[in-house]
Coordinates of C-alpha atoms in Angstrom, one line a residue:
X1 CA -77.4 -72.8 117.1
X2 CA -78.1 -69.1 117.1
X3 CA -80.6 -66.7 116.0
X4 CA -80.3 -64.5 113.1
X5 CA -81.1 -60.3 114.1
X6 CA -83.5 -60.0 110.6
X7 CA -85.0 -57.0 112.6
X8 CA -84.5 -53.2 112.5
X9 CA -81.2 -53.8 114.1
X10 CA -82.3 -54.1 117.5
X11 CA -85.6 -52.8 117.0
X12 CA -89.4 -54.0 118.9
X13 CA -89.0 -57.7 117.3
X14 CA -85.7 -58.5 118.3
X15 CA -87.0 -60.9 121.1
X16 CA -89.7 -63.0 119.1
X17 CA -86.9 -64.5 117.0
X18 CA -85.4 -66.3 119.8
X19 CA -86.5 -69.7 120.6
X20 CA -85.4 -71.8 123.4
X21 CA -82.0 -72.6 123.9
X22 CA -80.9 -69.8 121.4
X23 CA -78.0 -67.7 121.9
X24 CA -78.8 -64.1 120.3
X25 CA -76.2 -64.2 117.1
X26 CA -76.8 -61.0 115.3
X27 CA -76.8 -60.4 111.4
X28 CA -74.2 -58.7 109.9
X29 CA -75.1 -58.5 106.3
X30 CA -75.3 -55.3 105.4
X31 CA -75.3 -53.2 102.2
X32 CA -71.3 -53.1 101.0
X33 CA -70.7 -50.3 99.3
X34 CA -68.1 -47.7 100.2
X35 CA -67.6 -44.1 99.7
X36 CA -64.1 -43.4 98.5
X37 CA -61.8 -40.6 97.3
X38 CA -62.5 -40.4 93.7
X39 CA -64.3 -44.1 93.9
X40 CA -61.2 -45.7 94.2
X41 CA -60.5 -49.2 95.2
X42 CA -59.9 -48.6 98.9
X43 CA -56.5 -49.7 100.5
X44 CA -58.3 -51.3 103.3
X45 CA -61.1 -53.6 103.5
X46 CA -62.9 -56.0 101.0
X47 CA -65.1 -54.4 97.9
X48 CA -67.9 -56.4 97.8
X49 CA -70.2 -53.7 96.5
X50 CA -70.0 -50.6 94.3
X51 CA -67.6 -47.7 95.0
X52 CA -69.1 -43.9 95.3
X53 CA -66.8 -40.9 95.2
X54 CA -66.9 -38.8 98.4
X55 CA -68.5 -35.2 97.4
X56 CA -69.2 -32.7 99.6
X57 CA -72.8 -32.0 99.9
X58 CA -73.9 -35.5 98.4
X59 CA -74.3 -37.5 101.1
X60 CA -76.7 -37.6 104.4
X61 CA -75.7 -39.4 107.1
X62 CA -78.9 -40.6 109.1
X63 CA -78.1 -41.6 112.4
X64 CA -80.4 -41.9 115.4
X65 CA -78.9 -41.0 118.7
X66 CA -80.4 -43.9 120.1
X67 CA -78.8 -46.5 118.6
X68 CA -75.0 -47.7 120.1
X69 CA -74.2 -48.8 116.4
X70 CA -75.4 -44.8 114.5
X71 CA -73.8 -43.3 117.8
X72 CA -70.6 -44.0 116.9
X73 CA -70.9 -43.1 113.5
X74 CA -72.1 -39.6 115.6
X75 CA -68.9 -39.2 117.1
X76 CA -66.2 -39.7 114.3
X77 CA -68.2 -37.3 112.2
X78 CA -68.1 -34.6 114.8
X79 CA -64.3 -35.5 115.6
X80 CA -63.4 -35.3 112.1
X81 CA -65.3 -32.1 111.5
X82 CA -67.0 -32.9 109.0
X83 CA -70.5 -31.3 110.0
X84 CA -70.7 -29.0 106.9
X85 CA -68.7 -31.9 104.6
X86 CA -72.0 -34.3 105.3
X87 CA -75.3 -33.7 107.1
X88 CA -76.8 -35.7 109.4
X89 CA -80.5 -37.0 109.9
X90 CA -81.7 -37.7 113.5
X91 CA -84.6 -40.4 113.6
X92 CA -86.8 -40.5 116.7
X93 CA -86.1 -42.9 119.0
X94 CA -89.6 -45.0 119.4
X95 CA -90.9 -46.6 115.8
X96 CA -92.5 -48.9 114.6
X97 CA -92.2 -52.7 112.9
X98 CA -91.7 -51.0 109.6
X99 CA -89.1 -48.3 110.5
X100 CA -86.9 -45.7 112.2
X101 CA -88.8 -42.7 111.3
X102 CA -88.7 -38.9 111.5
X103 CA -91.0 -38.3 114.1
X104 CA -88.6 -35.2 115.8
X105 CA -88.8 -33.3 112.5
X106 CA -91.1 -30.7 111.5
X107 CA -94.0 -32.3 109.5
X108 CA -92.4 -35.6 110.9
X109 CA -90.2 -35.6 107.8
X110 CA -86.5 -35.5 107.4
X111 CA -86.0 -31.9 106.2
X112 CA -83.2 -32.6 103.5
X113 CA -84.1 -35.9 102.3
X114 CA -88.0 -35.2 102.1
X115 CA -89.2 -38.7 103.6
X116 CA -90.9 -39.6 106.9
X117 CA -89.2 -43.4 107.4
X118 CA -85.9 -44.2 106.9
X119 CA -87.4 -47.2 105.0
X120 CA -88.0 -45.2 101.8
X121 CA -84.7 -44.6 101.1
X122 CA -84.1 -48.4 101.5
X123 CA -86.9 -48.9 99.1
X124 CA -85.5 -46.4 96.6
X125 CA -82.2 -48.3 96.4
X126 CA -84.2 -52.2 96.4
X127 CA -87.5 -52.0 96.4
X128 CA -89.1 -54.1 98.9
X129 CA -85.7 -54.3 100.8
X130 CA -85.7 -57.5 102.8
X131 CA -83.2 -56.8 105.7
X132 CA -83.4 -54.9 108.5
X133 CA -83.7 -51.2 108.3
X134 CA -81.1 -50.0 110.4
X135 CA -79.2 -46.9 111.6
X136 CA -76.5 -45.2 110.9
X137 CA -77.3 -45.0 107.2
X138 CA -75.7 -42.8 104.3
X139 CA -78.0 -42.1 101.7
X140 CA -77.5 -40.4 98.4
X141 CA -79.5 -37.3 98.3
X142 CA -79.8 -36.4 94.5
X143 CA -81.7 -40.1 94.2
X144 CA -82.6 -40.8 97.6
X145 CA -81.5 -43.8 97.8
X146 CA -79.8 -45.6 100.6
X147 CA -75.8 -46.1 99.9
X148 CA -74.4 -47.6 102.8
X149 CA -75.5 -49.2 106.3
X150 CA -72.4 -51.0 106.6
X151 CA -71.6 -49.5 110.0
X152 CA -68.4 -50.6 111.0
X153 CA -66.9 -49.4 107.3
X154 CA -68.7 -46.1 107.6
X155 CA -67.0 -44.8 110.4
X156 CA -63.4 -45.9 109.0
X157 CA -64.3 -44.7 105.6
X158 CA -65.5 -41.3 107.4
X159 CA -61.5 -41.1 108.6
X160 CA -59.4 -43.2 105.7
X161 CA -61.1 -41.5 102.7
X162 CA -62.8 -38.1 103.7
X163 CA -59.3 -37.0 104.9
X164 CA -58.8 -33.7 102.5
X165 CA -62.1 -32.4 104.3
X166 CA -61.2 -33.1 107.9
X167 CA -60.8 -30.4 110.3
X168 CA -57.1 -29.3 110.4
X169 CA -56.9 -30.4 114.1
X170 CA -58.7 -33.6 113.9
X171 CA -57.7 -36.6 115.9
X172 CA -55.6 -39.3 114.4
X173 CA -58.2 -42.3 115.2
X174 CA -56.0 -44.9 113.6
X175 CA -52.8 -44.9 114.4
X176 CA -50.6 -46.6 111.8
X177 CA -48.6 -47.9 114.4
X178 CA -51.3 -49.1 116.5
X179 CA -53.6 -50.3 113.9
X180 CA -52.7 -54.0 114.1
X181 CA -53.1 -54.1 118.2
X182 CA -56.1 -51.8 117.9
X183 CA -57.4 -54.4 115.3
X184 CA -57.7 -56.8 118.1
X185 CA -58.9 -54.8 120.4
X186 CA -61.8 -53.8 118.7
X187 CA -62.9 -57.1 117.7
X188 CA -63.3 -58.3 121.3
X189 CA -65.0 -54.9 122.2
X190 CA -67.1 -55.9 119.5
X191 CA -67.9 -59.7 120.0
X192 CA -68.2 -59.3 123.9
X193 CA -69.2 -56.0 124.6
X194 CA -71.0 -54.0 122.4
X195 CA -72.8 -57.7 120.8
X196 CA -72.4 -59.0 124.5
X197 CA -75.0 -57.0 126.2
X198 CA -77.3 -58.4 123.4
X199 CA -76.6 -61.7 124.1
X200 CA -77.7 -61.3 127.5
X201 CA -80.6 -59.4 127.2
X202 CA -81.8 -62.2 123.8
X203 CA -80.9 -65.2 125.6
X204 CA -83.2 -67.6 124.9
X205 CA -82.5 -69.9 127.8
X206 CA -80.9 -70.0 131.1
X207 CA -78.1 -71.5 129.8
X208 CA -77.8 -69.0 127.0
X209 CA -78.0 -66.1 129.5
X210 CA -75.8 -67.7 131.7
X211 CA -73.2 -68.5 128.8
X212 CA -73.7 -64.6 127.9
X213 CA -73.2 -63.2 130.9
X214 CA -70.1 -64.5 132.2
X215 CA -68.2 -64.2 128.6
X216 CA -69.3 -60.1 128.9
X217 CA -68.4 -59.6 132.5
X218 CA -64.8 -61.5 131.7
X219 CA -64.4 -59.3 128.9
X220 CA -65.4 -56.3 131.5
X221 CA -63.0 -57.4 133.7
X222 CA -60.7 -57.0 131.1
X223 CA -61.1 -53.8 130.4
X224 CA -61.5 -52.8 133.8
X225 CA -57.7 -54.1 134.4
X226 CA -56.7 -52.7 131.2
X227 CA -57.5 -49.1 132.0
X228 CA -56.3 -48.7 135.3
X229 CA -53.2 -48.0 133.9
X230 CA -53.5 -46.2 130.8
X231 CA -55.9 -43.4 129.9
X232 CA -57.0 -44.8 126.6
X233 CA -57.5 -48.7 125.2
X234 CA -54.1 -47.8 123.5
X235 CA -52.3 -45.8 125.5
X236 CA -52.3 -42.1 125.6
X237 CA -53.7 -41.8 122.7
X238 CA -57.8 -41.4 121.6
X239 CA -58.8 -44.0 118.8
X240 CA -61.7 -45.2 117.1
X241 CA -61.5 -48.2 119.5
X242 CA -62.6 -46.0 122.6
X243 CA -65.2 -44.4 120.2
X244 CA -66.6 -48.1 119.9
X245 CA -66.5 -49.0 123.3
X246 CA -67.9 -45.6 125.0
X247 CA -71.2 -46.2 123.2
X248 CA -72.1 -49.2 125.5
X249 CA -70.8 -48.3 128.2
X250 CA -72.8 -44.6 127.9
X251 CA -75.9 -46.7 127.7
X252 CA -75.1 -49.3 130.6
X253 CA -76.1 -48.5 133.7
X254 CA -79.1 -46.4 132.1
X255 CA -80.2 -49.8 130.1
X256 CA -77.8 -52.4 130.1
X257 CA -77.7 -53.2 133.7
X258 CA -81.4 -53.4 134.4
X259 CA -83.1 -54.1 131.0
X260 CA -80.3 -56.5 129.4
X261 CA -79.9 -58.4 133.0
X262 CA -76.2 -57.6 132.6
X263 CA -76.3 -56.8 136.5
X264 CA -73.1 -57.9 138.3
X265 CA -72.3 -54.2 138.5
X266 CA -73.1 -50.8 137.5
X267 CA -70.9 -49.6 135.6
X268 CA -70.3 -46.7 138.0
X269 CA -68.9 -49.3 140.5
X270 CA -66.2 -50.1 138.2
X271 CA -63.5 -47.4 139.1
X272 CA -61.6 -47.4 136.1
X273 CA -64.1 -48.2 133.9
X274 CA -66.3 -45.6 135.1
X275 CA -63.6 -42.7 135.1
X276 CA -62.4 -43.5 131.7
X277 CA -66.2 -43.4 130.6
X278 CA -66.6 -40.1 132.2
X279 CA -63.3 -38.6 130.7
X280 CA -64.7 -39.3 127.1
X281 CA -68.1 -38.0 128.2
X282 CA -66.8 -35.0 128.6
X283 CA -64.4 -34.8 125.4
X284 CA -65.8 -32.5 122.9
X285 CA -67.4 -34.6 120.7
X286 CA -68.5 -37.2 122.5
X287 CA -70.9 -36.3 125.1
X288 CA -72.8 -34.3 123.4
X289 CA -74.1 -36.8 121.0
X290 CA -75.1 -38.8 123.8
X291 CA -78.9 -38.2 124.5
X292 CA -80.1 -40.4 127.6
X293 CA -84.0 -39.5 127.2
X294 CA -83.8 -40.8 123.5
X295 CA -82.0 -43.9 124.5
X296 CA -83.9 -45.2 127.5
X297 CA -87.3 -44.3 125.2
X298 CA -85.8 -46.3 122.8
X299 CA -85.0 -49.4 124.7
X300 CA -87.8 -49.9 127.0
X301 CA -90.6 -48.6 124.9
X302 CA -89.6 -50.2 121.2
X303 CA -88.2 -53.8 122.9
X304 CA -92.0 -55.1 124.1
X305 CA -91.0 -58.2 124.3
X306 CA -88.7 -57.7 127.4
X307 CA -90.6 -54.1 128.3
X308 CA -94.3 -55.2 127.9
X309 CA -95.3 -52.4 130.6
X310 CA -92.9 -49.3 127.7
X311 CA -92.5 -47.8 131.1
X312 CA -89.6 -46.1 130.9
X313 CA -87.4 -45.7 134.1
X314 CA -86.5 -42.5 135.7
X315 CA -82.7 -43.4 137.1
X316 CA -80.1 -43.3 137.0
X317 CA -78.6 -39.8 138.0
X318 CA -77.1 -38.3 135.1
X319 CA -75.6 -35.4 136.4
X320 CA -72.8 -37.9 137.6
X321 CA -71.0 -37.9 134.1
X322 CA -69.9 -34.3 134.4
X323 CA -68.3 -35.0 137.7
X324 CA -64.2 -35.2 137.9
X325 CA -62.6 -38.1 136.5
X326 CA -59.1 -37.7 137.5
X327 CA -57.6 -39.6 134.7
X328 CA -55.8 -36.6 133.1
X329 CA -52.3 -38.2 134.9
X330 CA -52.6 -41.2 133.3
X331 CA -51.4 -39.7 129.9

């Protein structure tokens, strides 16, 4: 049986929810609405909410570098060009049981959408919201209220539907011809990377951990094989799938490795791996929505239960993901 994430995501109760002999199963009910040319029934995906029309200026997208999930949502946005299309929020990395909050911002409230937690534009939208309160977010700014936090639609509605307002030499993250491989992909980057690292570092029992941490380092294996021959998860050519995979592996060896258990390796021992993390780190777009103080604040002051000391390590090097990669032949 697993446990349900009904936390801020992966925020400072995460832990207490797991009871012996748990594996860590997170929640993935989220708000379903989608933002759509004209409010359109989209050609992909289910419609299990109500449809807004993308409008320049409406939206806000709130996204907390931190977070591996809003960090993605980061990164398409930049790719796509779409910084003066829809702005973006920035929580603070450390919050409380209630919130992400605005803690960075002047007044310690977000400058555009006039609140100090995240929360209040859940609250606007349902009061009392039960869930989790969790990042990336779009919120509607003439009411406040929260539209979306459905983050694996948010970043494919960001590129399917926002496309008249893309940048003229945006990337072409979804390649019609590689849509139905990259499907796959994705979903075991997603069950047993980006959620596997969770699993190990929420086990609830050896066994759990155990369980966790061999189907992750397969899956890295994987990868690692993968990518030794290609420059990208689908060839030579840059998709959303290596957006959704750089996000954990930007945060491993910084978190992951030490804080999550998920220690076989760094991933800096991991040649492939570790090149082709490096070549995206230094792709405009991606590396510089990466911010390493944020995220190690984030995980070992906010996750008490497996960080009761908050103290926050000073390692690893980071001057190490600007060196050469040497993967430019492999396109």
């Amino acid at each position: 049986m697993g446990r349900r994430d009904h936390g801020y995501g992966w925020g400072v109760s995460d832990a207490t929810f797991v009871k012996p002999g748990q594996d860590y199963d997170r929640d993935m009910d989220y708000i379903p609405d989608r933002i759509t040319r004209d409010a359109r029934k989209p050609d992909h995906g289910p419609v299990e909410g109500d449809l807004w029309p993308v409008e320049p200026g409406r939206y806000r997208l709130v996204a907390a570098p931190a977070c591996p999930w809003a960090n993605r949502s980061l990164i398409v946005h930049r790719l796509l060009g779409l910084e003066d299309v829809i702005s973006v929020g920035r929580p603070a990395p450390t919050h409380d049981e209630r919130s992400w909050s605005f803690d960075n911002d002047p007044g310690g409230t977000d400058p555009v959408l006039g609140i100090h937690r995240l929360q209040e534009a859940y609250f606007a939208r349902v009061p009392d919201y039960p869930r989790g309160i969790t990042v990336p977010a779009i919120v509607d700014i003439p009411t406040g209220q929260v539209v979306t936090n459905d983050f694996p639609w948010i970043t494919h509605d960001l590129f399917f539907e926002w496309t008249e307002l893309h940048r003229a030499d945006a990337p072409d993250l979804w390649p019609e011809d590689l849509r139905e491989e990259m499907e796959e992909v994705m979903e075991r980057v997603f069950t047993e990377v980006n959620n596997g690292v969770y699993r190990c570092g929420f086990a609830g029992s050896q066994e759990s951990y155990d369980r966790a941490y061999d189907r992750l380092w397969a899956a890295l294996d994987w990868l690692e094989d993968r990518l030794t021959g290609r420059r990208y998860l689908m060839g030579d050519r840059l998709t959303e799938a290596d957006v959704r995979l750089f996000t954990t592996l930007a945060r491993f060896d910084a978190v992951y490795h030490g804080h999550f258990k998920c220690n076989r390796q760094k991933l800096s021992e991991m040649p492939a791996l570790w090149g082709y993390a490096r070549d995206l780190f230094q792709t405009p777009g991606f590396g510089e929505t990466i911010d390493f103080d944020q995220i190690q604040a984030h995980y070992y002051v906010v996750q008490r239960d497996l960080n009761p000391s908050q103290i926050v390590p000073k390692g690893p090097d980071r001057s190490v993901w600007t060196t050469p990669h040497g993967r430019e032949s492999l396109s």
